[in-house]
Coordinates of C-alpha atoms in Angstrom, one line a residue:
Chain A
M220 CA -0.2 0.0 0.3
E221 CA 1.6 3.0 -1.6
A222 CA 0.4 5.5 1.7
A223 CA 0.9 3.3 4.4
N224 CA 4.8 2.8 3.0
K225 CA 5.0 6.9 3.2
L226 CA 3.3 6.4 7.0
L227 CA 5.0 4.3 8.6
A228 CA 7.4 6.7 10.5
P229 CA 7.0 8.3 13.9
T230 CA 6.2 12.1 13.7
P231 CA 9.0 14.8 15.4
I232 CA 8.2 15.7 18.5
Q233 CA 10.0 18.9 18.9
Y234 CA 10.4 22.0 21.5
L235 CA 9.3 25.1 20.1
E236 CA 9.2 27.9 22.6
T237 CA 8.4 28.7 26.2
L238 CA 5.6 30.7 26.9
P239 CA 5.3 34.2 29.1
G240 CA 3.5 32.2 31.9
G241 CA 6.9 29.7 31.7
Q242 CA 5.5 26.8 29.9
E243 CA 7.5 24.9 27.4
V244 CA 5.4 23.9 24.4
F245 CA 6.0 21.2 22.1
I246 CA 4.9 20.4 18.7
K247 CA 3.8 16.8 17.4
R248 CA 4.8 17.3 13.5
D249 CA 2.2 15.3 12.0
D250 CA 1.8 18.1 9.5
L251 CA 5.5 16.1 8.3
L252 CA 3.9 12.4 7.0
G253 CA 4.5 12.2 4.0
F254 CA 1.4 11.8 1.6
S255 CA -0.6 14.6 0.1
F256 CA 0.2 17.1 2.3
G257 CA 0.4 15.1 5.5
G258 CA -2.0 16.6 8.5
N259 CA -3.8 13.8 11.0
K260 CA -6.1 12.9 8.3
C261 CA -3.1 10.8 6.6
R262 CA -3.3 8.5 10.0
I263 CA -7.1 8.6 9.8
G264 CA -7.7 8.1 5.9
A265 CA -5.0 5.2 5.8
E266 CA -7.7 3.5 8.5
F267 CA -10.4 4.0 6.3
L268 CA -9.0 2.2 3.8
E269 CA -7.6 -0.7 5.3
D270 CA -10.8 -0.6 7.2
M271 CA -12.6 -0.6 3.3
R272 CA -10.4 -3.2 2.2
R273 CA -11.1 -6.4 5.4
Q274 CA -15.1 -5.3 4.4
G275 CA -14.2 -5.8 1.0
A276 CA -15.9 -2.6 -0.2
D277 CA -15.1 -1.2 -3.8
F278 CA -16.5 2.9 -3.8
M279 CA -15.5 5.3 -1.7
V280 CA -17.8 7.8 -0.5
S281 CA -16.9 10.9 1.9
Y282 CA -18.3 13.8 3.3
G283 CA -17.4 17.5 4.7
S284 CA -17.1 20.6 3.6
R285 CA -15.0 22.2 0.8
R286 CA -12.3 22.8 2.9
S287 CA -12.3 19.5 4.6
N288 CA -8.5 18.4 4.8
L289 CA -10.0 14.7 4.9
N290 CA -11.6 14.9 1.5
R291 CA -8.3 16.0 0.2
V292 CA -6.5 13.0 1.8
V293 CA -9.2 10.5 1.1
A294 CA -9.2 11.4 -2.3
S295 CA -5.5 11.1 -3.2
M296 CA -5.3 7.3 -0.9
C297 CA -8.3 6.1 -3.2
K298 CA -6.6 7.4 -6.6
S299 CA -3.5 6.1 -5.6
Q300 CA -5.1 2.6 -5.1
G301 CA -7.1 3.0 -8.2
I302 CA -10.3 3.1 -6.0
P303 CA -13.0 5.5 -7.1
C304 CA -14.2 7.7 -4.5
L305 CA -17.1 10.4 -4.4
I306 CA -17.4 12.8 -1.8
I307 CA -20.3 15.0 -1.0
S308 CA -19.9 18.3 0.7
S309 CA -23.2 20.8 2.0
E310 CA -23.1 23.8 0.2
E311 CA -22.3 26.8 2.6
D312 CA -23.1 30.5 2.3
G313 CA -20.5 31.7 -0.1
E314 CA -17.8 29.0 0.8
Q315 CA -15.1 28.7 -1.7
D316 CA -13.2 26.3 -3.0
G317 CA -10.0 26.1 -2.2
F318 CA -6.4 24.1 -3.0
N319 CA -8.0 21.4 -0.8
A320 CA -11.1 21.1 -3.1
A321 CA -9.1 21.3 -6.7
L322 CA -6.9 18.1 -5.2
V323 CA -9.9 16.5 -5.0
D324 CA -10.8 17.5 -8.5
F325 CA -7.4 16.9 -9.7
M326 CA -7.4 13.3 -8.1
G327 CA -10.5 12.3 -10.2
A328 CA -12.8 12.1 -6.9
G329 CA -16.3 12.6 -8.4
R330 CA -18.1 15.9 -6.2
V331 CA -21.8 15.7 -4.9
F332 CA -23.1 18.9 -3.4
C333 CA -26.5 19.4 -1.1
K334 CA -28.0 21.3 1.2
K335 CA -26.8 21.0 4.9
D336 CA -30.3 20.2 6.1
S337 CA -30.3 17.2 3.5
V338 CA -26.9 15.4 4.1
A339 CA -28.2 12.3 5.6
G340 CA -30.8 11.8 2.5
T341 CA -27.9 12.8 0.2
V342 CA -25.6 10.1 1.6
G343 CA -28.4 7.4 1.3
N344 CA -30.0 8.0 -2.1
T345 CA -26.2 8.4 -3.3
L346 CA -24.7 5.0 -1.6
Q347 CA -28.4 3.3 -3.0
A348 CA -27.6 4.6 -6.2
L349 CA -24.0 2.7 -6.5
R350 CA -25.5 -0.4 -4.6
S351 CA -28.1 -0.4 -8.0
Q352 CA -25.3 0.2 -10.2
G353 CA -22.8 -3.2 -8.7
H354 CA -20.6 -1.5 -6.4
K355 CA -20.2 -2.1 -2.7
P356 CA -19.6 1.8 -1.3
Y357 CA -17.9 2.5 2.3
Y358 CA -19.3 5.8 3.6
I359 CA -16.4 6.4 5.7
Y360 CA -19.2 7.8 8.5
G361 CA -20.8 4.5 8.9
D362 CA -24.8 4.7 8.1
A363 CA -26.2 7.9 6.4
H364 CA -26.2 9.5 9.7
G365 CA -22.9 9.4 10.2
M366 CA -23.0 6.4 12.7
G367 CA -21.4 3.6 13.5
N368 CA -17.9 3.6 12.5
E369 CA -16.4 5.2 15.1
E370 CA -14.1 2.6 16.1
T371 CA -12.3 2.6 12.7
A372 CA -11.7 6.4 13.4
R373 CA -10.8 6.3 16.7
S374 CA -7.7 3.8 15.9
A375 CA -6.0 6.6 13.9
Y376 CA -5.0 8.2 17.0
R377 CA -5.6 5.9 19.9
K378 CA -1.6 4.4 18.2
A379 CA -0.6 8.2 17.4
Y380 CA -0.8 8.7 21.4
R381 CA 1.6 5.3 22.1
E382 CA 3.9 7.6 19.9
I383 CA 3.8 10.3 21.9
R384 CA 3.8 8.0 25.2
L385 CA 6.8 6.8 24.2
W386 CA 8.7 9.6 23.6
Q387 CA 7.8 10.9 26.6
E388 CA 9.3 7.8 28.9
H389 CA 12.0 8.2 26.4
A390 CA 12.8 11.8 27.6
Q391 CA 11.8 11.3 30.7
A392 CA 9.3 14.2 30.4
E393 CA 5.6 14.6 31.3
F394 CA 3.0 16.5 29.3
E395 CA 0.4 17.7 31.6
A396 CA -1.8 18.6 28.9
I397 CA -1.9 17.6 25.1
F398 CA -3.7 20.2 23.0
L399 CA -5.5 19.9 19.2
A400 CA -7.6 21.4 16.8
S401 CA -11.0 19.4 17.8
G402 CA -13.7 19.6 14.6
T403 CA -14.8 16.2 14.0
G404 CA -13.9 14.9 17.3
M405 CA -12.3 11.6 15.3
T406 CA -8.6 13.0 16.7
Q407 CA -9.4 14.3 20.0
G408 CA -11.5 11.0 20.6
G409 CA -9.0 8.6 19.1
L410 CA -6.5 10.5 21.7
L411 CA -8.7 9.7 24.6
A412 CA -9.6 6.3 23.9
G413 CA -5.2 5.6 23.8
K414 CA -4.5 7.7 26.8
R415 CA -7.3 5.5 29.0
Q416 CA -6.1 2.7 26.9
Q417 CA -2.2 3.4 27.6
H418 CA -2.9 4.9 31.6
G419 CA -1.8 8.7 30.4
R420 CA -2.5 11.4 32.4
E421 CA -2.4 14.5 30.3
K422 CA -5.2 16.5 30.2
I423 CA -6.3 16.7 26.3
I424 CA -7.8 19.8 25.5
G425 CA -9.7 20.2 21.5
I426 CA -10.0 24.1 20.9
S427 CA -12.9 23.2 18.9
V428 CA -12.7 25.1 15.2
A429 CA -16.0 24.8 14.6
R430 CA -19.3 23.5 16.7
E431 CA -20.7 24.4 20.3
A432 CA -19.4 23.0 23.5
G433 CA -22.5 20.3 24.0
P434 CA -22.4 18.9 20.7
G435 CA -19.0 19.5 20.0
A436 CA -18.2 17.3 23.3
A437 CA -20.7 14.6 22.5
A438 CA -19.1 14.4 18.9
V439 CA -15.9 13.6 20.5
R440 CA -17.3 11.2 23.3
R441 CA -19.0 9.2 20.6
Y442 CA -15.1 8.9 19.0
A443 CA -13.3 8.2 22.6
G444 CA -15.1 5.4 23.3
E445 CA -13.5 3.3 26.1
G446 CA -12.3 7.0 27.2
E447 CA -15.3 9.0 26.5
E448 CA -15.5 10.1 31.0
E449 CA -13.2 12.8 30.7
V450 CA -13.9 14.9 27.8
C451 CA -12.2 18.7 27.7
F452 CA -13.6 20.4 24.2
E453 CA -12.9 24.5 24.8
A454 CA -15.4 26.2 22.6
D455 CA -14.4 29.7 23.5
Y456 CA -11.7 30.3 20.9
R457 CA -14.3 29.6 17.7
C458 CA -14.2 33.2 16.8
G459 CA -17.6 33.0 15.9
G460 CA -17.6 29.6 13.8
Y461 CA -16.1 27.6 11.2
G462 CA -13.7 29.2 8.9
R463 CA -13.9 32.9 10.6
Y464 CA -10.7 34.4 12.1
D465 CA -9.5 37.4 13.2
G466 CA -6.4 39.7 14.0
E467 CA -5.1 37.5 16.6
I468 CA -5.4 34.2 14.7
E469 CA -3.1 36.1 11.8
G470 CA -0.9 37.0 14.2
V471 CA -0.1 33.6 15.7
I472 CA 0.5 32.5 12.2
Q473 CA 2.6 34.8 10.9
R474 CA 4.3 34.9 14.3
M475 CA 4.5 31.1 14.0
M476 CA 5.9 31.4 10.6
E477 CA 8.2 34.2 11.7
R478 CA 10.1 32.3 14.8
H479 CA 10.2 28.6 14.0
G480 CA 9.5 28.1 10.1
I481 CA 6.2 26.2 10.7
A482 CA 2.7 27.0 8.6
L483 CA -0.7 27.1 10.5
D484 CA -3.7 27.9 9.1
P485 CA -6.9 29.8 9.6
V486 CA -9.1 27.3 9.7
Y487 CA -8.0 24.6 12.2
T488 CA -4.3 24.7 13.1
G489 CA -3.7 28.5 13.9
K490 CA -7.3 28.6 15.5
A491 CA -6.3 25.9 17.9
Y492 CA -3.4 27.5 18.5
A493 CA -4.2 31.0 19.2
G494 CA -7.1 29.1 21.5
M495 CA -4.3 27.2 23.0
L496 CA -2.5 30.4 24.4
R497 CA -5.8 32.0 25.6
W498 CA -6.6 28.7 27.3
L499 CA -2.8 28.7 28.9
E500 CA -3.3 32.6 30.3
R501 CA -6.6 31.0 32.0
Y502 CA -6.1 28.4 33.5
G503 CA -2.1 27.3 32.7
E504 CA -0.5 28.5 35.6
G505 CA 1.9 25.7 37.4
M506 CA 2.1 24.1 34.1
K507 CA 5.4 23.1 33.1
K508 CA 5.2 21.4 29.9
V509 CA 2.2 20.9 27.0
L510 CA 1.8 19.2 23.8
F511 CA 0.5 20.7 20.5
I512 CA -0.2 18.6 17.7
H513 CA 0.3 19.8 14.5
T514 CA -2.5 18.2 12.7
G515 CA -1.8 19.9 8.9
G516 CA -3.6 21.3 6.9
L517 CA -0.7 23.0 4.7
P518 CA -3.0 23.9 1.4
L519 CA -5.3 26.0 3.6
Y520 CA -1.8 27.8 4.6
F521 CA -1.7 28.9 0.6
D522 CA -5.2 29.6 0.3
Y523 CA -4.8 31.8 3.4
L524 CA -1.7 32.8 1.4
N525 CA -3.7 33.9 -1.9
G526 CA -5.8 35.9 0.3
R527 CA -3.6 37.9 1.5
M528 CA -1.8 38.4 -1.5
G529 CA -5.1 39.8 -3.0
V530 CA -5.6 36.8 -5.2
G531 CA -9.1 36.4 -6.6
R532 CA -10.4 32.8 -6.7
Chain B
M290 CA 19.0 27.8 17.2
E291 CA 15.2 27.4 15.9
A292 CA 15.9 25.9 12.9
A293 CA 18.9 23.4 13.7
N294 CA 16.3 21.8 16.2
K295 CA 14.5 20.9 13.3
L296 CA 16.5 19.4 10.8
L297 CA 18.4 17.2 13.1
A298 CA 16.9 13.5 12.2
P299 CA 18.1 12.1 8.6
T300 CA 14.9 12.2 5.9
P301 CA 13.4 9.0 5.0
I302 CA 14.6 7.6 1.8
Q303 CA 10.9 5.5 0.6
Y304 CA 10.7 3.0 -2.4
L305 CA 8.4 4.7 -4.6
E306 CA 8.0 2.7 -8.0
T307 CA 9.3 -0.1 -11.2
L308 CA 9.8 1.4 -14.1
P309 CA 9.2 -0.2 -17.1
G310 CA 13.1 -1.2 -17.5
G311 CA 12.7 -2.6 -14.3
Q312 CA 14.7 0.4 -12.6
E313 CA 13.5 0.5 -8.9
V314 CA 12.9 4.4 -8.0
F315 CA 13.8 5.2 -4.3
I316 CA 13.1 8.7 -2.9
K317 CA 15.0 10.7 -0.5
R318 CA 12.5 13.2 1.3
D319 CA 14.3 15.8 1.5
D320 CA 11.0 17.6 0.9
L321 CA 9.9 16.7 4.8
L322 CA 12.7 18.8 6.1
G323 CA 10.4 20.4 8.8
F324 CA 11.4 23.9 8.4
S325 CA 9.7 26.6 6.4
F326 CA 8.4 24.0 3.9
G327 CA 11.6 22.0 3.6
G328 CA 13.7 21.3 0.6
N329 CA 17.4 21.1 0.0
K330 CA 18.2 24.8 0.5
C331 CA 17.0 24.0 4.5
R332 CA 20.0 22.4 4.8
I333 CA 22.1 24.7 2.8
G334 CA 21.0 27.7 4.2
A335 CA 21.6 26.3 7.7
E336 CA 25.3 25.8 6.6
F337 CA 25.3 29.6 5.8
L338 CA 23.9 30.9 9.3
E339 CA 26.0 28.8 10.7
D340 CA 29.3 30.1 9.0
M341 CA 27.9 33.5 9.2
R342 CA 27.7 33.1 12.7
R343 CA 31.1 31.9 13.2
Q344 CA 32.6 35.2 11.0
G345 CA 30.5 37.2 13.7
A346 CA 28.8 38.8 10.8
D347 CA 25.5 40.5 11.5
F348 CA 23.8 41.2 7.8
M349 CA 22.4 38.4 5.4
V350 CA 23.0 39.0 1.7
S351 CA 21.4 36.8 -0.2
Y352 CA 21.1 36.0 -4.4
G353 CA 18.3 34.3 -6.5
S354 CA 15.4 34.4 -8.9
R355 CA 12.2 35.3 -7.8
R356 CA 10.9 31.7 -7.6
S357 CA 14.3 30.9 -5.6
N358 CA 13.6 28.4 -3.0
L359 CA 16.8 29.2 -1.4
N360 CA 15.7 32.6 -0.6
R361 CA 12.7 31.9 0.9
V362 CA 14.2 29.5 2.9
V363 CA 17.2 32.2 4.1
A364 CA 14.7 34.8 4.7
S365 CA 13.0 32.8 7.1
M366 CA 15.9 31.3 8.7
C367 CA 16.9 35.0 9.4
K368 CA 13.6 35.7 10.6
S369 CA 13.8 33.0 13.2
Q370 CA 17.4 34.4 14.3
G371 CA 16.8 38.0 14.2
I372 CA 19.2 38.5 11.5
P373 CA 18.6 41.4 8.7
C374 CA 18.0 40.1 5.2
L375 CA 18.4 41.5 1.9
I376 CA 18.0 39.3 -1.0
I377 CA 19.0 40.8 -4.5
S378 CA 16.8 39.4 -7.4
S379 CA 17.6 39.8 -11.3
E380 CA 14.5 41.1 -12.7
E381 CA 14.0 38.0 -16.0
D382 CA 11.6 39.3 -18.8
G383 CA 8.0 38.9 -17.4
E384 CA 9.3 36.8 -14.4
Q385 CA 6.2 36.8 -11.7
D386 CA 6.0 36.9 -7.5
G387 CA 4.7 33.4 -6.4
F388 CA 4.9 32.0 -3.2
N389 CA 8.4 31.7 -2.5
A390 CA 8.7 35.6 -3.2
A391 CA 5.4 36.5 -0.8
L392 CA 6.9 34.4 1.8
V393 CA 10.1 36.3 1.7
D394 CA 8.0 39.3 1.8
F395 CA 6.0 38.0 4.9
M396 CA 9.4 37.2 6.7
G397 CA 10.3 41.3 6.3
A398 CA 13.6 40.5 4.2
G399 CA 14.2 43.8 2.1
R400 CA 14.6 43.1 -1.8
V401 CA 16.5 44.8 -4.2
F402 CA 15.5 44.2 -8.2
C403 CA 18.8 44.5 -10.3
K404 CA 19.4 43.8 -14.4
K405 CA 21.0 40.1 -15.3
D406 CA 24.1 41.8 -16.4
S407 CA 24.7 43.8 -13.3
V408 CA 24.4 41.5 -10.9
A409 CA 27.7 41.8 -9.3
G410 CA 27.7 45.5 -9.2
T411 CA 24.6 45.5 -7.8
V412 CA 26.0 43.2 -4.8
G413 CA 29.2 45.2 -4.4
N414 CA 27.1 48.3 -4.5
T415 CA 24.9 46.5 -1.4
L416 CA 27.5 45.2 0.5
Q417 CA 29.7 48.5 0.6
A418 CA 26.1 50.5 1.6
L419 CA 25.9 47.8 4.0
R420 CA 29.4 48.3 5.8
S421 CA 29.3 52.4 5.8
Q422 CA 26.3 52.0 7.8
G423 CA 28.2 49.7 9.9
H424 CA 27.5 46.8 9.4
K425 CA 29.6 43.5 8.7
P426 CA 27.0 41.8 5.8
Y427 CA 27.2 38.4 4.9
Y428 CA 26.9 37.1 0.9
I429 CA 26.5 33.6 0.5
Y430 CA 28.0 33.0 -2.7
G431 CA 31.6 34.5 -1.3
D432 CA 32.5 37.7 -2.7
A433 CA 30.6 40.6 -5.6
H434 CA 31.1 37.8 -8.7
G435 CA 29.8 34.8 -6.4
M436 CA 33.1 33.6 -5.4
G437 CA 35.0 31.9 -2.4
N438 CA 31.9 30.6 -0.6
E439 CA 32.1 27.5 -1.9
E440 CA 32.9 25.2 1.3
T441 CA 30.4 25.9 3.0
A442 CA 27.3 25.7 0.4
R443 CA 29.7 21.5 -0.5
S444 CA 29.3 20.9 3.2
A445 CA 25.5 20.5 3.1
Y446 CA 25.3 17.7 1.1
R447 CA 28.6 16.2 1.6
K448 CA 26.5 15.1 5.0
A449 CA 23.2 14.9 3.3
Y450 CA 25.2 12.0 0.9
R451 CA 26.4 10.2 4.6
E452 CA 22.7 9.5 5.2
I453 CA 22.4 8.1 1.6
R454 CA 25.7 5.5 1.9
L455 CA 24.3 4.9 5.5
W456 CA 21.1 3.6 3.9
Q457 CA 22.6 1.4 1.5
E458 CA 24.5 -0.1 4.1
H459 CA 21.9 -0.9 6.7
A460 CA 19.3 -2.0 3.6
Q461 CA 22.1 -4.1 2.3
A462 CA 21.3 -2.0 -1.4
E463 CA 23.3 -0.2 -4.0
F464 CA 21.9 3.0 -6.0
E465 CA 23.7 2.9 -9.3
A466 CA 22.5 6.5 -9.6
I467 CA 21.5 9.0 -7.6
F468 CA 19.3 11.5 -9.8
L469 CA 18.6 15.1 -8.4
A470 CA 17.4 18.7 -9.5
S471 CA 20.7 20.6 -10.5
G472 CA 20.8 24.5 -10.5
T473 CA 23.3 26.1 -8.9
G474 CA 25.4 23.3 -8.6
M475 CA 25.6 23.2 -4.6
T476 CA 23.7 20.0 -4.0
Q477 CA 25.1 18.2 -6.7
G478 CA 28.5 19.1 -6.0
G479 CA 28.2 18.5 -2.2
L480 CA 26.7 15.1 -3.3
L481 CA 30.2 14.4 -5.0
A482 CA 32.2 15.6 -2.1
G483 CA 30.5 12.7 0.2
K484 CA 30.7 10.1 -2.2
R485 CA 34.2 11.1 -3.1
Q486 CA 35.2 11.6 0.9
Q487 CA 33.2 7.9 1.4
H488 CA 34.1 6.0 -1.1
G489 CA 30.8 6.0 -2.8
R490 CA 29.9 4.0 -6.3
E491 CA 27.0 5.4 -7.7
K492 CA 27.0 7.8 -10.6
I493 CA 25.4 11.3 -9.6
I494 CA 23.6 12.4 -12.0
G495 CA 22.4 16.1 -12.0
I496 CA 19.8 17.7 -14.2
S497 CA 19.7 20.7 -15.5
V498 CA 16.7 22.8 -14.4
A499 CA 18.5 25.8 -16.2
R500 CA 21.9 26.3 -17.7
E501 CA 23.6 24.5 -20.6
A502 CA 25.9 21.9 -20.4
G503 CA 29.3 23.6 -20.2
P504 CA 28.6 26.3 -17.7
G505 CA 26.3 24.0 -15.3
A506 CA 28.8 21.6 -15.7
A507 CA 31.8 24.1 -14.8
A508 CA 29.5 25.0 -11.6
V509 CA 28.8 21.2 -10.0
R510 CA 32.8 21.1 -10.5
R511 CA 33.4 24.2 -8.9
Y512 CA 31.0 23.3 -5.1
A513 CA 32.5 19.8 -5.5
G514 CA 35.9 21.2 -4.6
E515 CA 37.9 17.4 -4.1
G516 CA 35.2 15.6 -5.9
E517 CA 35.3 17.1 -9.0
E518 CA 37.0 14.8 -11.4
E519 CA 33.7 13.1 -12.3
V520 CA 30.5 15.7 -12.8
C521 CA 27.4 14.2 -14.7
F522 CA 25.4 17.4 -16.2
E523 CA 22.5 16.4 -17.8
A524 CA 21.5 19.0 -20.1
D525 CA 19.3 17.5 -22.8
Y526 CA 15.8 18.3 -20.3
R527 CA 15.8 21.7 -19.5
C528 CA 12.8 21.9 -22.2
G529 CA 14.3 25.5 -23.4
G530 CA 15.3 27.2 -19.8
Y531 CA 14.6 28.2 -16.5
G532 CA 11.1 27.5 -15.4
R533 CA 9.7 26.5 -18.7
Y534 CA 7.9 23.3 -19.0
D535 CA 5.6 21.3 -21.2
G536 CA 3.2 18.5 -21.0
E537 CA 5.7 15.9 -20.3
I538 CA 6.8 17.4 -17.2
E539 CA 3.2 18.7 -16.5
G540 CA 2.1 14.9 -16.8
V541 CA 5.2 13.5 -14.6
I542 CA 3.7 15.9 -11.9
Q543 CA 0.2 14.8 -12.3
R544 CA 1.3 11.5 -12.0
M545 CA 3.4 11.5 -9.4
M546 CA 0.7 13.3 -6.8
E547 CA -2.2 10.9 -8.2
R548 CA 0.4 7.7 -7.4
H549 CA 2.1 8.3 -4.8
G550 CA 0.8 11.9 -2.8
I551 CA 3.9 13.4 -3.4
A552 CA 4.1 16.9 -5.1
L553 CA 6.7 18.1 -7.6
D554 CA 7.0 21.7 -8.8
P555 CA 7.5 22.4 -13.0
V556 CA 10.8 24.3 -12.0
Y557 CA 12.8 21.9 -10.2
T558 CA 11.5 18.8 -9.3
G559 CA 9.0 17.5 -12.0
K560 CA 11.2 19.4 -14.7
A561 CA 14.5 16.2 -12.8
Y562 CA 12.2 13.2 -12.5
A563 CA 10.9 13.6 -15.9
G564 CA 14.3 14.3 -17.3
M565 CA 16.0 10.5 -14.7
L566 CA 13.2 9.1 -16.8
R567 CA 14.1 10.1 -20.2
W568 CA 17.8 9.5 -18.8
L569 CA 16.7 6.0 -17.3
E570 CA 15.2 5.1 -21.0
R571 CA 18.4 6.2 -23.1
Y572 CA 20.8 5.1 -20.6
G573 CA 20.1 3.0 -17.6
E574 CA 19.6 -0.5 -19.2
G575 CA 20.7 -3.1 -16.7
M576 CA 20.6 -0.6 -13.4
K577 CA 18.6 -1.9 -10.7
K578 CA 18.4 0.5 -8.5
V579 CA 18.5 4.5 -8.6
L580 CA 17.4 7.2 -6.0
F581 CA 16.0 10.3 -6.5
I582 CA 15.9 13.0 -4.3
H583 CA 13.3 15.4 -3.3
T584 CA 14.7 18.7 -2.9
G585 CA 11.5 20.4 -2.1
G586 CA 10.3 23.9 -3.4
L587 CA 6.4 23.0 -2.3
P588 CA 5.7 26.5 -2.4
L589 CA 6.4 26.4 -6.2
Y590 CA 3.7 23.2 -6.8
F591 CA 1.2 25.9 -5.2
D592 CA 2.0 28.4 -8.0
Y593 CA 1.9 25.8 -10.2
L594 CA -2.0 24.6 -8.6
N595 CA -2.9 28.5 -9.2
G596 CA -1.6 28.2 -12.5
R597 CA -4.4 25.1 -13.4
M598 CA -6.7 27.0 -11.8
G599 CA -6.7 29.8 -13.6
V600 CA -6.1 32.5 -10.6
G601 CA -3.9 35.1 -11.8
R602 CA -1.5 36.9 -9.8

């Protein structure tokens, strides 16, 4: 499997900076995973494709926003393995295609659009149509309502958590908290499951990039499975919702590139890093070491640069 | 040093594909170096900054085209270390700024433009002006004519060659040839020096991305130093010169993303990979294993996508 070949090695954990509050920040470089611009969705997508193969399915169906990193990775992995792929996206007000959507197109995946309140119906109809054409489709979220495939998604960051644990043992260091951008809940849920399984002690703090506290925490809990008792989902730093950002987030993105040569984007990782900084100001007194997981999304950084350069699309 | 912190680990060497002629192609992922989008210029830039520090200089001066990866990396490393930086570029006919130039701007480096036939004069005047302002400038190429700092540049890929040698010993495999995009000659020269020093036996084949055979080979020879006796600089696949590309190169870029989730760009790595394929068709009979060095240049891939998407700048 070509994709897996490029994903074998654990990603580095690097010291990044010490904050005014005294906390040392480390960063896990999942942005350096070597397939289709990296990111958390490489790990998760690889699990979906493996599960699909186990089930003997022959047609991939995914769902997400036009800016979704998952859909870019899934379309790319499917292309590399000769698996046909359809991407369903809900039409958001005024949301435009960026590099992720362009890459979905260039990888030859089909795209289907629907209204936000008719996702389940569109997924159901799509799967039915594929079956009637003789295909055995695989929907990454499970059933048409997006339920039932939590274990597959969870397994990706349950494994990644192991890398974090081993690093700490090797470095004889303990992170008091792990921060990450939290959207679908798959990544945070997997980390929580890994923590429970491997008796970790860190707080695992998801910075919401979109959802409000209630539904966001519920999604994480669902993906966490056995790790569900303790869900820290912080919805105070959403900046008004999915894809929205302000000067503070832009400042964090600029500063990260200036100081560390690392690209963050305004939709996920930049928002999450900015949220982490605020969270630590409020609650982080006495914390010594924290880890930020860079969950990738490089094409979104270049979308952002296009915007800054006044390049229309 | 922040940059070095992110550059410590050797980059992976991965099996990529087997060509119709039977050659197995492996790829060294220098595109995954974790500072400012990676690439060979991370290794080379780090050597320049280290040399600058040894000399006690306080102002960085670099030179290159608007699309130069080196200038993007140097501007970024300087910013991260608080070193002021000036980038001199010659004005090529119709050459436009892309993401690399934008990143130079965002990193706060100054930019100076000159005609192609007045580079040495512009460099000399710039260095003189900085000295008269009380600075001790460092010009990465040496003197105003670009001579004298070959050893610093060479050391980067002399070290990287060691990684390749160790990998072969560990894998009990031998590459018959190492291919790479060859422009300034710094990377190929360093590899040749490493090969000589470490008694390697591979052919090291630079695919010219710009220069004709004579001046190109001379540049490589200069950077190769002790490894200079054997320079393989292939100028047959230049596609008309720097920055030019055709449908064959575009096909290689598309296919690499489709099959392997790896981004090549039309200016350097895509042109070099296409050239390697042609070279192997002509001369590669009987070769079993070859290595392609992915020398990075990710921002140029997104420039290329902007072009494909019809996004003007």
